[in-house]
Coordinates of C-alpha atoms in Angstrom, one line a residue:
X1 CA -6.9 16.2 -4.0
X2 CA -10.0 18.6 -3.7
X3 CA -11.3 18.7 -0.1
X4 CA -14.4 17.9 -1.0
X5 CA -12.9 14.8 -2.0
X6 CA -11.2 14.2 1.0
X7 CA -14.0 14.8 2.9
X8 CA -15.7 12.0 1.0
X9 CA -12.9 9.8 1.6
X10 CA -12.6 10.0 5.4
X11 CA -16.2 10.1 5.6
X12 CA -16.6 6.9 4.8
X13 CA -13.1 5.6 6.0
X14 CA -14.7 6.7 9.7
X15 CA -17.8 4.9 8.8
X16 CA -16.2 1.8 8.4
X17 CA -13.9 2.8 11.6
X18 CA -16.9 3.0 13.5
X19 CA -18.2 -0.1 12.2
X20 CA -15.0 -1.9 13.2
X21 CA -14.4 -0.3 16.6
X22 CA -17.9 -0.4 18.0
X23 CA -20.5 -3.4 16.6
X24 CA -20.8 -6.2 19.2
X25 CA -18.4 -4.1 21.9
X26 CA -18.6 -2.4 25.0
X27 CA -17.1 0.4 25.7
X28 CA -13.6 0.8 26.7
X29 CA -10.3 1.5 24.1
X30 CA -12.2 1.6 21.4
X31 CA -13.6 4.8 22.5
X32 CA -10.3 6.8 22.9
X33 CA -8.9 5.7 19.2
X34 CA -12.4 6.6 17.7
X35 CA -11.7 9.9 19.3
X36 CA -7.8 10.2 18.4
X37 CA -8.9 9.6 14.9
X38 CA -11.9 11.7 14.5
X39 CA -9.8 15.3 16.6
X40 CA -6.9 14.4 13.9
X41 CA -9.6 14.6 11.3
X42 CA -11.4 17.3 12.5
X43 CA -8.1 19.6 13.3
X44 CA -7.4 18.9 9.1
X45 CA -10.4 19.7 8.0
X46 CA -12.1 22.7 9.8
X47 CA -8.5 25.1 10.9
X48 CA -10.6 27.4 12.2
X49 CA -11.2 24.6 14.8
X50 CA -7.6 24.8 15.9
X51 CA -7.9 28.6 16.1
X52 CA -10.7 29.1 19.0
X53 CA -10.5 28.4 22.3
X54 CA -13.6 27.1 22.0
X55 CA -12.6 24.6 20.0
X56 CA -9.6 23.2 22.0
X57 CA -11.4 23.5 25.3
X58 CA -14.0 20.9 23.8
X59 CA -11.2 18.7 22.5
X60 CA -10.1 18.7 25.7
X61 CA -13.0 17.3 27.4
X62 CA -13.5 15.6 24.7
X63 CA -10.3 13.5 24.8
X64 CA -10.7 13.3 28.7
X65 CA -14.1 11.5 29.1
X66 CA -12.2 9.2 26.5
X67 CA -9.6 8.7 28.7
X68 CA -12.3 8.4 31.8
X69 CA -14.4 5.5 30.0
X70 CA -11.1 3.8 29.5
X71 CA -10.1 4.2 33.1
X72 CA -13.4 3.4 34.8
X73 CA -15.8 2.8 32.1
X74 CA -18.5 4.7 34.2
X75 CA -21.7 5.4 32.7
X76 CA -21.1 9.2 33.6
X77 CA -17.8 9.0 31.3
X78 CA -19.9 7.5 28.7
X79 CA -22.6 9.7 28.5
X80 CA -19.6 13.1 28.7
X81 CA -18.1 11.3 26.2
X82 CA -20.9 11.4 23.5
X83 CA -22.5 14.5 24.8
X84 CA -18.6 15.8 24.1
X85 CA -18.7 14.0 20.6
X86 CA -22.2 16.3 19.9
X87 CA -20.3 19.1 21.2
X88 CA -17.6 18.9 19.2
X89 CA -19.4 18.2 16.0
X90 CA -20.8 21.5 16.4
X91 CA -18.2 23.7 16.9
X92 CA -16.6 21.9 13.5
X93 CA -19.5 24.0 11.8
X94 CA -19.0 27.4 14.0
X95 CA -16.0 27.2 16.0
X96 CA -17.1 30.6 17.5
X97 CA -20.0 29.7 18.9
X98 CA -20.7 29.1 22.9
X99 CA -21.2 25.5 24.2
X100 CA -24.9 26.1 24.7
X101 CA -25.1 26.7 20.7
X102 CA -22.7 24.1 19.6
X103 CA -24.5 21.3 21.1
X104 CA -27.8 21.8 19.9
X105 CA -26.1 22.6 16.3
X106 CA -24.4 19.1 16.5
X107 CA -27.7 17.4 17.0
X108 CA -29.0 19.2 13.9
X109 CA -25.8 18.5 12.2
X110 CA -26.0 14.9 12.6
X111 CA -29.6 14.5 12.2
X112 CA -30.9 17.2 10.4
X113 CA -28.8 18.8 8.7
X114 CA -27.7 16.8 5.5
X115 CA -31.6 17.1 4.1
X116 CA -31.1 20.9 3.9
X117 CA -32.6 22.7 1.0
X118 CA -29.9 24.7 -0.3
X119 CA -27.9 21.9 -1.0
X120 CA -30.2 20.6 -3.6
X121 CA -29.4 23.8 -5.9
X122 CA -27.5 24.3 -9.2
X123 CA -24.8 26.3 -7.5
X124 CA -23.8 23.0 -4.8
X125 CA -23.8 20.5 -7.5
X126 CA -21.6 22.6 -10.1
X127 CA -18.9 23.1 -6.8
X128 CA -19.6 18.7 -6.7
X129 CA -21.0 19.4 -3.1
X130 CA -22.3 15.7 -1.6
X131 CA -25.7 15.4 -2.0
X132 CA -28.9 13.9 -1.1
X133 CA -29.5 12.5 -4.9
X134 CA -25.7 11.5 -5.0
X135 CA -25.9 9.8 -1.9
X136 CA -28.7 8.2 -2.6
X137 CA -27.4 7.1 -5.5
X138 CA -24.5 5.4 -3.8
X139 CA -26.5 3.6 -0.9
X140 CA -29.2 2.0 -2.5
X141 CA -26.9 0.0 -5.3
X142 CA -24.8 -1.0 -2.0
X143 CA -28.4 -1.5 -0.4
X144 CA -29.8 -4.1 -3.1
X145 CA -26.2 -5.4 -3.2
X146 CA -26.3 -6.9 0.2
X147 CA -29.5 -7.7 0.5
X148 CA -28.5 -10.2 -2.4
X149 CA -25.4 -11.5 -0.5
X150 CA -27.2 -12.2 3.0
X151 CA -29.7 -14.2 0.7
X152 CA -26.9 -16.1 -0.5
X153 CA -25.1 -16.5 2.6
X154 CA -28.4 -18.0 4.0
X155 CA -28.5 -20.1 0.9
X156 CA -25.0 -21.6 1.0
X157 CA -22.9 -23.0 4.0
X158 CA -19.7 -23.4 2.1
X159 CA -20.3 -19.6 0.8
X160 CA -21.2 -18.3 4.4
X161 CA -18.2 -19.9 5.4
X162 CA -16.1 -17.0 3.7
X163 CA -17.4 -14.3 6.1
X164 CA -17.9 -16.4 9.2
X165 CA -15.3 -18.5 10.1
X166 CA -13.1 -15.4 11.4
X167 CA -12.7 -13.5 14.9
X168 CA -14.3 -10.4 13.6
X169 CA -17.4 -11.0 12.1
X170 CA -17.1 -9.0 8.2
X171 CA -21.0 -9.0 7.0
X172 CA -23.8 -9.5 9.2
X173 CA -27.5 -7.6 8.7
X174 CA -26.6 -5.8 11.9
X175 CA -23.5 -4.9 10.9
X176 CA -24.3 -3.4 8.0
X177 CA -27.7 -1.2 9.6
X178 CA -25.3 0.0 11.9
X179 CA -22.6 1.0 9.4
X180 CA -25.3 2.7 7.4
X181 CA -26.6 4.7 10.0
X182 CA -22.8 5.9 11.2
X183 CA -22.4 6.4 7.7
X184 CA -25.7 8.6 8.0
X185 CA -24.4 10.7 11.3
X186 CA -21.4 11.4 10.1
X187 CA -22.5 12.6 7.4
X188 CA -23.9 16.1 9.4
X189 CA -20.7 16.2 10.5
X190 CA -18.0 16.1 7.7
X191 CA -20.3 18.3 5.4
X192 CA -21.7 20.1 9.1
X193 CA -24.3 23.4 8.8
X194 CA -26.5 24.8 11.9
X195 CA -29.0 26.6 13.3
X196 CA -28.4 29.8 11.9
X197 CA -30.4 31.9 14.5
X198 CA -29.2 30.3 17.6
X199 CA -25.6 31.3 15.7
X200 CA -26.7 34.8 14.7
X201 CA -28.1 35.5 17.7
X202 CA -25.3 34.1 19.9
X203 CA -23.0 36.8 17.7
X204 CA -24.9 40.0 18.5
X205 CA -24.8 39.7 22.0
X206 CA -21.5 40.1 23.4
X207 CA -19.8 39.6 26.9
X208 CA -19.9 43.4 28.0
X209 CA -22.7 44.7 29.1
X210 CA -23.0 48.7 27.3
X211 CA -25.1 51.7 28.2
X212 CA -28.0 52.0 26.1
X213 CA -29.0 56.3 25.8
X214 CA -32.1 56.8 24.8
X215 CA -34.2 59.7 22.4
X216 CA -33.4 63.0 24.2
X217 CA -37.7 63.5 24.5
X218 CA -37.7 59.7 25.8
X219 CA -34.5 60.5 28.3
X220 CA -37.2 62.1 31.4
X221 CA -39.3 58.6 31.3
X222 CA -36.8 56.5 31.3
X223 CA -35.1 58.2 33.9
X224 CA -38.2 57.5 36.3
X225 CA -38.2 54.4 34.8
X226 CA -34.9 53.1 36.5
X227 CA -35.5 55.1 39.8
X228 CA -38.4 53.5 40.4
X229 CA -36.6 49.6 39.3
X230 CA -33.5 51.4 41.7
X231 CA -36.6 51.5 44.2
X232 CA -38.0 48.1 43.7
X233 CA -34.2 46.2 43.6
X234 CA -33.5 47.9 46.7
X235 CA -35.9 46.8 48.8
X236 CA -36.2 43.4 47.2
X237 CA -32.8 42.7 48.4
X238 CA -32.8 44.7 51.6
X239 CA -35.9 42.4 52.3
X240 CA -34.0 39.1 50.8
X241 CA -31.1 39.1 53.2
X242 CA -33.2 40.0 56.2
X243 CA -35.2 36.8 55.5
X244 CA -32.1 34.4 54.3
X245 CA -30.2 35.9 57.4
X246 CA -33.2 34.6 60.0
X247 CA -33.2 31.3 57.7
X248 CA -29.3 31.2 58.1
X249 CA -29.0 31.9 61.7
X250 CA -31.8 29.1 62.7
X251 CA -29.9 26.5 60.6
X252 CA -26.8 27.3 62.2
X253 CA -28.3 27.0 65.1
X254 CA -29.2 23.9 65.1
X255 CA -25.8 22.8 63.5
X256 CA -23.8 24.0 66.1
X257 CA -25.9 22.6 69.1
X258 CA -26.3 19.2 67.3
X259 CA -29.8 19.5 68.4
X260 CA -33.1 18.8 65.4
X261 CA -36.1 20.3 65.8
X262 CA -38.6 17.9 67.6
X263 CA -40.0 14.9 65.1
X264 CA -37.3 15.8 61.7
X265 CA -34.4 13.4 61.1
X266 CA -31.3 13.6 59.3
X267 CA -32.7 12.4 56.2
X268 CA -35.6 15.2 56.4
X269 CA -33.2 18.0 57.9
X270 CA -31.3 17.5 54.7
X271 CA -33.2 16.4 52.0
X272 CA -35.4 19.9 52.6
X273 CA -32.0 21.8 52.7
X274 CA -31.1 20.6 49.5
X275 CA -34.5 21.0 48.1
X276 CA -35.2 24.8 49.5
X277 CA -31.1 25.5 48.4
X278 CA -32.1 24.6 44.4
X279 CA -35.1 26.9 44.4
X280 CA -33.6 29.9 46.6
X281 CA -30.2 29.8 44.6
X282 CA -32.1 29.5 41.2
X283 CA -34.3 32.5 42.2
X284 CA -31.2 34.5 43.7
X285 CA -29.3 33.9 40.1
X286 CA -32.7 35.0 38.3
X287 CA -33.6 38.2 40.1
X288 CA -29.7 39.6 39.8
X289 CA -30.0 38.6 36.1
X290 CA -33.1 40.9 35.5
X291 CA -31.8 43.9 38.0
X292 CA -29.0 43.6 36.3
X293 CA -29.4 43.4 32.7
X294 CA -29.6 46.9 31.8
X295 CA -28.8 50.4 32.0
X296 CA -29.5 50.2 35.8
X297 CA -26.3 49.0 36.0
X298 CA -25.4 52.8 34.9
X299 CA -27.5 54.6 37.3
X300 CA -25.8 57.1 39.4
X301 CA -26.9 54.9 42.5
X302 CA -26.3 51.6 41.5
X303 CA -23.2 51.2 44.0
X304 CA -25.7 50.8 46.8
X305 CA -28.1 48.3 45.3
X306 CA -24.7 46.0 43.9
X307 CA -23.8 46.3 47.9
X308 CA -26.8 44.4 48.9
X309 CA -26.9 42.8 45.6
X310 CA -23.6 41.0 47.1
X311 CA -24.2 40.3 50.5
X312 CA -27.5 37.9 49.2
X313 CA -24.6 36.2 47.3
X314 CA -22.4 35.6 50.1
X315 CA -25.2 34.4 52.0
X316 CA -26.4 32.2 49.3
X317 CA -22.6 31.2 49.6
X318 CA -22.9 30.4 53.0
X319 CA -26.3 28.5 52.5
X320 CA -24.2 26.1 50.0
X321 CA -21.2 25.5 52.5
X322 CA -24.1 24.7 55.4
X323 CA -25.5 22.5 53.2
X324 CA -22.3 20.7 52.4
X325 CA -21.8 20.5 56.3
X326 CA -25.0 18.8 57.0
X327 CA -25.1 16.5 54.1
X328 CA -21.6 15.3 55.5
X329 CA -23.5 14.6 58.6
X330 CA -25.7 12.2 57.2
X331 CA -22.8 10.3 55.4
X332 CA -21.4 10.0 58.6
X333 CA -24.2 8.5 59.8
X334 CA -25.9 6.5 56.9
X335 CA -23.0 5.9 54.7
X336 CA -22.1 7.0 51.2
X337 CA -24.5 6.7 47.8
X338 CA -24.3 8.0 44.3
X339 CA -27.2 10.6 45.0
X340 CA -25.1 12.0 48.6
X341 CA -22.3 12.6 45.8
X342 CA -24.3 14.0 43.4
X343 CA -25.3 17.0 46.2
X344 CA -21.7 17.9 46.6
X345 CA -21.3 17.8 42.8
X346 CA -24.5 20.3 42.7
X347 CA -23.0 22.6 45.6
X348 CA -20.2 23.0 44.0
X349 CA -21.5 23.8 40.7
X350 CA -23.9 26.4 42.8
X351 CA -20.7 28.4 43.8
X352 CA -19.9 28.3 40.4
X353 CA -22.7 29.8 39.4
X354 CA -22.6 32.0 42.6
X355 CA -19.1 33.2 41.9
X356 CA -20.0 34.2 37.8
X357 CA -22.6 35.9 39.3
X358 CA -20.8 38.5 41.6
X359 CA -18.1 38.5 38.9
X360 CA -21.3 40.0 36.0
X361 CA -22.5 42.4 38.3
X362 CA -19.1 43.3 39.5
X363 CA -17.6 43.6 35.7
X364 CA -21.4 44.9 34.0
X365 CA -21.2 41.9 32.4
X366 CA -24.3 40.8 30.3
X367 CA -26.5 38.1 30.9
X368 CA -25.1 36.1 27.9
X369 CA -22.0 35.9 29.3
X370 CA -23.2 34.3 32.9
X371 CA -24.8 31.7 31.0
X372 CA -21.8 30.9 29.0
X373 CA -19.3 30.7 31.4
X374 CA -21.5 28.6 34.0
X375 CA -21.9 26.0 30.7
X376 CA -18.0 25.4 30.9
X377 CA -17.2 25.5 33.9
X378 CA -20.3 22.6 34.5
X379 CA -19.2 20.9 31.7
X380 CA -15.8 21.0 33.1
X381 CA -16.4 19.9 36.4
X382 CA -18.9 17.2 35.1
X383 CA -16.2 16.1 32.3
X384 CA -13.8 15.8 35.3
X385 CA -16.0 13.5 37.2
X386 CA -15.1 11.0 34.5
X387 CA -11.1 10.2 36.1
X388 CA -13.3 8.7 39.5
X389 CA -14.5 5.5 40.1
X390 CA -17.2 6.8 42.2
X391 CA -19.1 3.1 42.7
X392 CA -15.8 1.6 43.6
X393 CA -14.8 4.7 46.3
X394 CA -18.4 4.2 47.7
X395 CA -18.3 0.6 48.5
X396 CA -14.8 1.4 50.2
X397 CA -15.9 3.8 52.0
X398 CA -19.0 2.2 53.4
X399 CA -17.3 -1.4 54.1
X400 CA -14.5 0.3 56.1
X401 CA -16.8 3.0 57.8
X402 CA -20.1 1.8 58.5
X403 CA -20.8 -0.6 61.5
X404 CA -21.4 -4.1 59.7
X405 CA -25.2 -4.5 60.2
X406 CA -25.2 -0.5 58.4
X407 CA -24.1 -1.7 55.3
X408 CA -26.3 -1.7 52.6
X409 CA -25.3 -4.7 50.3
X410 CA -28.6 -4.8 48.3
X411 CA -27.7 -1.0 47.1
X412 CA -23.5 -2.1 46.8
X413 CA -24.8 -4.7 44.4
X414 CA -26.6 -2.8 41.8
X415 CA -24.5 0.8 41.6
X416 CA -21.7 -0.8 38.8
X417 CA -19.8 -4.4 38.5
X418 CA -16.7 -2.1 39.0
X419 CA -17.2 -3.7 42.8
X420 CA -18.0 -7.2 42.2
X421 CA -14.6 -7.9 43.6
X422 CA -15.0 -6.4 47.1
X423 CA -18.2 -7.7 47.4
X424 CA -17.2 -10.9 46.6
X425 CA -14.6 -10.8 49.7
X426 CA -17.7 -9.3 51.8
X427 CA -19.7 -12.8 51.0
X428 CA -16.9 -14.4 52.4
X429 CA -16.2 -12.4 55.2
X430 CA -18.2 -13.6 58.9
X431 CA -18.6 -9.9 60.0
X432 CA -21.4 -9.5 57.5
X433 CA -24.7 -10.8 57.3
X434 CA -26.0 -10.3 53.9
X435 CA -29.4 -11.4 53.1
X436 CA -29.8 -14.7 50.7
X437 CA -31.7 -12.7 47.9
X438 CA -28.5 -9.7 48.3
X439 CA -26.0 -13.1 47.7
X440 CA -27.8 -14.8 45.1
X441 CA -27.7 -11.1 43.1
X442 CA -24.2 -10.5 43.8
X443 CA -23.8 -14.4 42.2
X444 CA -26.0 -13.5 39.4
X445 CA -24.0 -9.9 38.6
X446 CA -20.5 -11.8 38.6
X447 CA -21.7 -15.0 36.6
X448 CA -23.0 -12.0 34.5
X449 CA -20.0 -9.4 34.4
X450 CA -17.9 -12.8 33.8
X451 CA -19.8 -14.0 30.2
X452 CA -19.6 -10.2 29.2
X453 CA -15.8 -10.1 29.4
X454 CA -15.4 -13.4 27.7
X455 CA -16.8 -12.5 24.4
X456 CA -15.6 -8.8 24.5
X457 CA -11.8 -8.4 22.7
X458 CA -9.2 -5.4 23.4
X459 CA -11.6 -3.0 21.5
X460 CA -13.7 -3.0 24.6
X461 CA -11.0 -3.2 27.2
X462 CA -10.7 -0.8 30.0
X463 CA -8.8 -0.7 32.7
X464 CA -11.9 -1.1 35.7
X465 CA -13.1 -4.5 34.1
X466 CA -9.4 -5.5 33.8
X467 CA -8.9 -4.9 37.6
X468 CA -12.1 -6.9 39.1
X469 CA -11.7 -9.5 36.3
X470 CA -8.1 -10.0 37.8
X471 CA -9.5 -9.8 41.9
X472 CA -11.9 -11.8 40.9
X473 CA -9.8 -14.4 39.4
X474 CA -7.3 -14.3 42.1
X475 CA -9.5 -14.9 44.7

């Protein structure tokens, strides 16, 4: 069998798949066999796939925010999960790429891409490429087709009767749009191409930063040149860690007396740490990235300016770590919420980013390669966010932690339903006063998470519904 016709074949054997697996359904099991099937497919038809790192890294994640929407059907897996699917899509046209490339080539791949010019030509039809005209001259017969049989469905009861009175409902109009436009999506991706000067310019610039030598009569000029940026980088930083090291020694001043400046509270005294950590850390990054871009990183003196070029890292490091402290402070004393998470998640994708940093100037690495090992290790850390129940760990934490008349129940009740369970017991439970309107919401969200689950089958089962639907039931 030619592969273009096998690419035909499980193009629209995964359309119907996706059809099947995902109209009417949430999201839970369904997800990881869509995503067993289309890696199998994948690893078959692109083998270059199987032969990058690249490519098996993104399978990786790929397959793990599966596993994380099946586990604790979080939004955050769900949104990994097709962010990963994008991902993937686009390293099945360049498996070489970096992340940063591959993703916006799978969203031109599966929107774009199909209506390309080149495939219109003499040369693509004579090799029986799939194209526009031949497509088009599939979908509308199939088009007209239907349209014909929902007018006789709607025309006849004992007719209608053929494709209704089954568990899996075969031909509805939304079925059908929605198998059409998988059909279209996919179709970017089993005959993928890209943006060919993200790709040809993520290929010229490579992970090692080189010396650039100039014209012999340009050689005096640009000599000045980097003495005078020597000049500038040097007292930049020399200036930078006198100023973060008065900002750091106030701070851990008033962390190691306990005491807050007159009229800020907790909420302030972190909140403005976190805010002044995004911009200084953004604008450390920045300013090594341009110091270090070029042939100063050759100059006969650079030793000195990489010195002070590192102790504004380990500061920023030790900015991150005081920030950590103090926002550990106001869990203690306010409890645990998504967004107090999320400020650990940033801090530690900010050492991250901090650590590749020392590495490129340490290694004369280029600025290319920063950027693309920061994108993986985020998207790893983020893709591994995806195996916690965060809403679940967060209403633990602040029923057993938090004096009772703490507790926010109004917020508990609106993070996920993956906590109906414990807040059912807290209704129950004398210790708590929870306003009327907080109860008649927590009713409302498991009269609501209860209908869902009755009219969902196992494609949409996953294994956080399973558990409250079985607390709930028990008690």
């Amino acid at each position: 069998m030619k592969n273009q016709t096998l690419k035909t074949y499980l193009w629209i054997g995964t359309s119907l798949l996706s059809s099947f697996l995902f109209y009417g359904q949430g999201a839970g099991l369904n997800f990881l066999l869509y995503s067993l099937v289309f890696v199998a497919i994948s690893f078959v038809l692109y083998p270059e796939l199987r032969q990058s790192a690249s490519g098996w890294f993104i399978t990786a994640g790929y397959l793990l925010t599966a596993v994380g929407v099946v586990w604790h059907h979080s939004w955050l897996a769900i949104l990994l999960y097709l962010f990963s699917f994008i991902a993937l899509a686009g390293f099945c046209a360049y498996p070489r790429t970096s992340l940063g490339i591959a993703l916006p080539n799978g969203f031109y791949a599966a929107g774009l891409s199909f209506w390309r010019r080149e495939w219109l030509n003499r040369k693509a039809k004579q090799q029986g490429s799939l194209t526009p005209a031949r497509v088009m001259s599939w979908l509308v017969p199939v088009f007209i087709t239907t349209l014909f049989l929902m007018l006789y469905i709607g025309g006849s009861p004992a007719f209608a009767a053929l494709f209704t009175q089954t568990e899996i409902e075969v031909i509805s109009f939304g079925r059908i749009v929605f198998t059409l436009v998988s059909a279209y999506l996919l179709l970017g991706i089993f005959y993928p191409t890209g943006i060919q000067s993200l790709i040809q310019l993520d290929q010229r610039i490579p992970n090692l930063l080189l010396r650039h030598r100039q014209a012999q009569k340009q050689r005096a000029f640009n000599t000045i040149g980097l003495k005078y940026e020597y000049r500038s980088g040097w007292l930049l930083f020399i200036l930078l860690n006198g100023l973060l090291l008065l900002f750091n020694g106030v701070d851990t001043y008033h962390l190691w007396t306990g005491k807050l400046p007159q009229g800020v509270t907790y909420s302030e005294y972190v909140h403005q740490g976190v805010n002044a950590l995004i911009i200084s850390i953004i604008l450390a990054i920045s300013i090594v990235m341009y110091f270090f871009r070029g042939n100063l990183n050759f100059y006969h003196r650079s030793r000195r300016l990489k010195l002070v070029a590192y102790a504004w890292v380990a500061q920023n490091v030790f900015l991150v770590l005081a920030t950590a402290y103090k926002n550990s402070l106001y869990i203690d004393a306010y409890g645990l919420t998504q967004k107090r998470i999320g400020v650990y998640v940033y801090l530690l994708m900010t050492l991250v980013g901090l650590f590749f940093t020392y590495v490129k100037v340490r290694e004369i690495r280029t600025n290319a390669f920063l950027l693309r090992y920061t994108s993986w290790a985020f998207y790893a850390i983020l893709a591994g966010l995806t195996l916690f129940n965060w809403p679940r760990f967060i209403t633990k934490y602040n029923l057993t932690n938090l004096p009772a008349e703490q507790i926010d129940f109004q917020y508990l009740s609106y993070i996920s339903d993956h906590n109906l369970d414990l807040l059912q017991d807290a209704l129950v439970n004398p210790n708590y006063h929870i306003a009327a309107s907080t109860r008649e919401n927590i009713m409302n969200e498991i009269s609501h998470f209860r209908y869902t689950e009755s009219w969902q089958d196992w494609r949409s089962w996953n294994y956080a519904d399973e558990q409250v639907m079985i607390n709930l039931d028990y008690q």
